[in-house]
CSV table of C-alpha atoms in Angstrom, one decimal:
chain,number,residue,atom,x,y,z
Z,1,MET,CA,28.6,38.9,1.1
Z,2,LYS,CA,25.6,38.0,-1.1
Z,3,ARG,CA,27.9,36.1,-3.5
Z,4,THR,CA,29.2,34.0,-0.6
Z,5,GLN,CA,25.6,33.3,0.6
Z,6,GLY,CA,24.8,32.3,-3.0
Z,7,PHE,CA,27.7,29.8,-3.1
Z,8,ILE,CA,26.7,28.4,0.3
Z,9,PHE,CA,23.1,27.9,-0.8
Z,10,PHE,CA,24.3,26.3,-4.1
Z,11,PHE,CA,26.5,23.8,-2.4
Z,12,PHE,CA,23.9,23.0,0.3
Z,13,SER,CA,21.3,22.4,-2.5
Z,14,LEU,CA,23.8,20.2,-4.3
Z,15,SER,CA,24.6,18.2,-1.2
Z,16,VAL,CA,20.8,17.6,-0.6
Z,17,LEU,CA,20.5,16.4,-4.2
Z,18,VAL,CA,23.4,14.0,-3.9
Z,19,ALA,CA,22.1,12.7,-0.6
Z,20,PHE,CA,18.7,12.1,-2.2
Z,21,ALA,CA,20.3,10.2,-5.1
Z,22,ALA,CA,22.4,8.1,-2.8
Z,23,ASP,CA,19.3,7.3,-0.8
Z,24,GLY,CA,17.9,5.6,-3.9
Z,25,GLY,CA,15.7,8.6,-4.9
Z,26,GLY,CA,12.7,8.0,-2.7
Z,27,ALA,CA,13.5,4.7,-1.0
Z,28,GLU,CA,11.0,3.7,1.7
Z,29,VAL,CA,10.8,0.8,4.1
Z,30,HIS,CA,9.1,-2.3,2.8
Z,31,ILE,CA,8.4,-5.6,4.4
Z,32,VAL,CA,9.5,-8.6,2.3
Z,33,TYR,CA,7.7,-11.9,3.0
Z,34,MET,CA,9.8,-14.9,1.9
Z,35,LYS,CA,9.7,-18.6,1.8
Z,36,PRO,CA,11.6,-20.1,4.7
Z,37,PRO,CA,15.4,-20.1,4.3
Z,38,PRO,CA,17.3,-23.3,3.4
Z,39,GLU,CA,17.6,-25.8,6.3
Z,40,GLY,CA,21.1,-24.8,7.4
Z,41,GLU,CA,20.1,-21.1,7.7
Z,42,LYS,CA,16.9,-21.3,9.7
Z,43,ASP,CA,18.5,-20.2,12.9
Z,44,ASP,CA,20.2,-17.2,11.3
Z,45,PRO,CA,18.3,-16.2,8.1
Z,46,GLU,CA,20.1,-12.9,7.7
Z,47,PRO,CA,22.7,-14.1,5.1
Z,48,TYR,CA,19.8,-15.6,3.0
Z,49,HIS,CA,18.0,-12.3,3.2
Z,50,ILE,CA,21.2,-10.3,2.3
Z,51,ARG,CA,21.8,-12.6,-0.7
Z,52,THR,CA,18.2,-12.1,-2.0
Z,53,LEU,CA,18.4,-8.3,-1.5
Z,54,ALA,CA,21.9,-8.2,-3.1
Z,55,SER,CA,20.6,-9.9,-6.2
Z,56,VAL,CA,18.6,-6.7,-6.8
Z,57,LEU,CA,20.8,-4.0,-5.3
Z,58,GLY,CA,24.0,-5.3,-6.9
Z,59,SER,CA,26.2,-6.0,-3.9
Z,60,GLU,CA,26.1,-7.4,-0.4
Z,61,GLY,CA,27.4,-4.1,1.0
Z,62,LEU,CA,24.4,-2.2,-0.5
Z,63,ALA,CA,22.1,-4.9,0.7
Z,64,ARG,CA,23.4,-4.5,4.3
Z,65,GLU,CA,22.9,-0.7,4.1
Z,66,ALA,CA,19.3,-1.1,2.9
Z,67,LEU,CA,18.4,-3.9,5.4
Z,68,VAL,CA,16.4,-2.6,8.4
Z,69,TYR,CA,15.6,-5.9,10.1
Z,70,SER,CA,15.7,-9.6,9.5
Z,71,TYR,CA,12.7,-11.5,10.8
Z,72,LYS,CA,13.0,-15.2,11.9
Z,73,HIS,CA,10.4,-16.0,14.5
Z,74,ALA,CA,6.9,-14.9,13.5
Z,75,MET,CA,7.6,-14.9,9.8
Z,76,SER,CA,10.3,-15.5,7.2
Z,77,GLY,CA,11.4,-12.2,5.7
Z,78,PHE,CA,13.0,-8.8,6.2
Z,79,SER,CA,12.4,-5.1,6.0
Z,80,ALA,CA,14.5,-2.9,3.9
Z,81,LYS,CA,14.6,0.6,2.3
Z,82,LEU,CA,13.7,0.1,-1.3
Z,83,THR,CA,12.7,2.3,-4.3
Z,84,PRO,CA,9.6,1.4,-6.4
Z,85,LYS,CA,11.9,0.0,-9.1
Z,86,GLN,CA,13.7,-2.2,-6.5
Z,87,VAL,CA,10.4,-3.4,-5.1
Z,88,ALA,CA,9.3,-4.5,-8.6
Z,89,GLU,CA,12.6,-6.4,-9.2
Z,90,LEU,CA,12.7,-8.0,-5.8
Z,91,SER,CA,9.1,-9.2,-6.2
Z,92,LYS,CA,10.3,-11.4,-9.1
Z,93,GLN,CA,13.1,-13.1,-7.1
Z,94,PRO,CA,12.9,-16.8,-6.2
Z,95,GLY,CA,11.6,-17.3,-2.6
Z,96,VAL,CA,10.0,-13.8,-2.4
Z,97,LEU,CA,6.3,-14.2,-1.7
Z,98,GLN,CA,5.2,-10.6,-1.3
Z,99,VAL,CA,6.7,-7.1,-0.8
Z,100,LEU,CA,4.5,-4.5,1.0
Z,101,PRO,CA,5.1,-1.0,2.2
Z,102,ASP,CA,5.7,-0.7,5.9
Z,103,LYS,CA,2.8,1.2,7.5
Z,104,ILE,CA,2.6,2.7,11.0
Z,105,TYR,CA,-0.8,2.5,12.6
Z,106,HIS,CA,-1.9,4.8,15.4
Z,107,LEU,CA,-4.5,3.9,18.0
Z,108,ASP,CA,-7.3,6.4,18.3
Z,109,SER,CA,-7.4,7.5,21.9
Z,110,GLY,CA,-11.0,8.7,21.6
Z,111,GLN,CA,-10.1,12.0,23.3
Z,112,GLU,CA,-11.1,14.1,20.4
Z,113,ARG,CA,-14.4,12.3,20.0
Z,114,LEU,CA,-15.1,12.5,23.7
Z,115,HIS,CA,-14.5,16.3,23.6
Z,116,HIS,CA,-16.9,16.8,20.7
Z,117,ASP,CA,-19.6,14.7,22.5
Z,118,VAL,CA,-19.4,16.8,25.6
Z,119,ILE,CA,-19.7,20.1,23.8
């Protein structure tokens, strides 16, 4: 029984490592600010973003998997899951202005502060 549990644990651990490697070994979402796409692609800039991302990732298929969102109204750019190495390479690509990590900001409700002031 213990031997079976050992094999199960081994294969589970192996699958986690394979999934981690396939995920790009620590890929995180980044926002990529770009120059506007060529005139014919302004209405649908996603193909332009895919080509730029594919130049670093190696294929359009991998670029489509990494792409999270393609922006076209408020800014020119996209968000994608990237490793630190991919961020460095992408930053050097023509048309890429800046690559920044995506951050989530939370509003402070003030409840905790209010509680401490009352006590």
